[in-house]
Amino acid sequence: MKMRSKESWRSRCLSILGRMVPYLIVIGALSIVPVFVKSYYIIDLLILCNIYAVFLASWDLLTGYTGQISFGHSLFIGGGAYTAGLLNFYLHLSPLITIPIAGLVAAGFGLGLGIPALRLRGPYLALATFAASGILSVLTSVFWKYTGGEDGLYGISSLTDNIVAKYYLSLALLVICCGALLLIVKSRYGIGLLSIREDEIASMASGINTSKYKIVIFTVSGLFAGVAGAFYCHNQLHVGTEELSLSLSILVVLMSVAGGIGTIIGPIFGGYLLIFLNEWLRFVEDFRMLIYTGAVVMILLFLPRGILPTFILMVRYLIGTRISRSGD
Amino acid sequence: MEDILTVESLSKRFGGLYAVHDLHFSVQAGQIVGIIGPNGAGKTTLFNLLTGFLRPDSGTMLFNGEEIVGKKPHEIVTKGVARSFQVVRPFHQMSVLQNVLVPSLSKKLLKKSLSRASHEANARELLESVGLGEKTGFLAADLSHGDLKRLDLARALATEPDLLLLDEPFSGLAKAEIDVLLPFIEALNNKGLTIIIIEHKLRELMKLVKRVIAFDFGVKIGDGTPEEIANNEAVIKAYLGGGARGFAAI
């Protein structure tokens, strides 16, 4: 009996390791990038991608997985960015301190938004999240003496002066935050989140305390978005209203949907793709926005599941394996 | 036998209309009780009250001697009341297995601190018993109506209830499917599960239950054996209008 349990433990470890292989390959590839890529411009872009990955994955936990439609993710991102920015600008606290505090403050915003959000569903919730992010934006104008108003605050300290080191820090941010988010959705509680997205009434009838789940998820989503927002602020050396803007919230939704929501990895992929697409199109500057938005519309029209899930299905189809039904 | 469920003076109004009006009844542990009544009689409202989805305007509901008025749906599930839905509510974009695993996250089942693997084994066994053993990996969205009904039942059973509320389990099912489901429900009851069942298919219902409660306009108009109910004047009037006789022949 003992032998068997030892064996099953070993086989479980092996199967977990097996499932981690694709992630390890991607992380491995990302960690050798600076060896081959010497262009600071590209590395800078990759840092941006890594930060956005956390914005997108934390949004996906809330909306893609739990079905709580948020059009106000900039509340958490900007909340984190402004917390870090103000703490650093006025109190000269190091990023090591500002980033965790920013995460906690944004988690508080998540909690504060999550409780009233319990009463709202679908488009009404989306509007409420949108309005909530507007409140913070207005507050930065009201207290312009402290926040710098439209201009924001310049001269925020950098994480490090070495761009390669900064790249690795952003990679660590990606791995830790997105890893934690993946662990949450792959844990046994993951199906609880999905059940709320699929049918909240049936979820309650199955014994799920949906209110508790939703509040926790709002808080966790806020936490990670806030941490990444603070990182972003220290990366840009500036905090401003664009971190609180509706366009950022929409960009988060757009990139996630294009990548494939409800998968955590899909939105991250979507972020990388669209950030690079946007930059590559700079050689046709006049048509850049036209091609970019056109490409997004095409993705939404023809790949409604998102790029990554469609791509995975295609690969499975091509190598002739039976299309596995999700989750089993 | 002691009462597992006692409902007293239960009322629920929507606007000026009583959906449930001053309802009194009790169910003994191990009983299987049918609830009948024309559309809009308040049957599903009663289930929504019993499971915490609606709050009654007045009255008490005791489950195993404990007051459940004001308790949230998940708390009532934890106490041991499960329900199925008249119109099935599967988690469409989840696998059949995942659908049945969701109740393993209820407080009641978490308390047992079983491993994920044993919850999965239990869920597979349950799916096997309702005849979905071959389809555990399917998306719920890909199932037929009959399979979805079975999935709904399996999910309710996965909460490990003491009282099961079935809301029209036979609706939309072919005769062959009912012929399988009927003995299955009977077997659940024989194993000691208390069941309350709302059903319009009276022929099937009368085979299954030994006691029927009849409703009309939120008021209890009859309570007795299937034969008594079939010959009850008020019931016949509610279903067929005044003057109709020979209801038992249906």
Coordinates of C-alpha atoms in Angstrom, one line a residue, chain A residues 59 62 70-83 102 105-114 116 128-139 218 221-223 225-227 229 241-246 248-250 252:
Chain A
W59 CA -8.0 40.9 -16.1
L62 CA -11.7 38.4 -13.2
S70 CA -14.6 44.7 -16.2
F71 CA -14.1 47.7 -18.4
G72 CA -12.2 49.5 -15.7
H73 CA -9.0 47.6 -15.2
S74 CA -7.1 50.9 -15.3
L75 CA -8.6 51.5 -11.8
F76 CA -6.2 48.8 -10.5
I77 CA -3.3 49.6 -12.8
G78 CA -3.5 53.3 -12.3
G79 CA -4.2 52.9 -8.6
G80 CA -1.0 50.9 -8.2
A81 CA 0.9 53.2 -10.4
Y82 CA -0.2 56.4 -8.5
T83 CA 0.4 54.7 -5.1
A102 CA 0.8 49.6 -4.4
V105 CA -3.7 49.5 -2.2
A106 CA -5.0 48.2 -5.6
A107 CA -6.2 45.0 -3.8
G108 CA -8.1 47.3 -1.5
F109 CA -9.6 49.0 -4.6
G110 CA -10.6 45.5 -5.8
L111 CA -12.3 44.7 -2.5
G112 CA -14.0 48.1 -2.6
L113 CA -15.3 47.5 -6.1
G114 CA -16.0 43.9 -5.6
P116 CA -21.0 46.7 -4.6
A128 CA -19.9 50.3 -13.0
T129 CA -16.2 49.3 -13.4
F130 CA -15.8 51.8 -16.1
A131 CA -17.3 54.6 -13.9
A132 CA -15.2 53.5 -10.9
S133 CA -12.0 54.0 -12.9
G134 CA -13.2 57.4 -13.9
I135 CA -13.5 58.4 -10.2
L136 CA -9.8 58.0 -9.6
S137 CA -9.0 59.8 -12.8
V138 CA -11.1 62.8 -11.7
L139 CA -9.5 62.7 -8.3
F218 CA -11.8 41.1 -7.5
S221 CA -7.1 40.7 -9.7
G222 CA -6.6 44.2 -8.2
L223 CA -3.5 43.0 -6.3
A225 CA -2.7 44.6 -11.6
G226 CA -1.6 47.1 -9.0
V227 CA 1.8 45.4 -8.6
G229 CA 1.0 49.1 -12.5
T241 CA -3.4 60.0 -16.2
E242 CA -2.9 57.6 -19.2
E243 CA -2.5 54.8 -16.6
L244 CA -6.0 55.6 -15.4
S245 CA -7.5 56.1 -18.9
L246 CA -10.4 54.3 -20.5
L248 CA -5.9 51.6 -21.3
S249 CA -8.9 49.6 -20.0
I250 CA -10.1 49.0 -23.5
V252 CA -6.5 45.4 -21.9

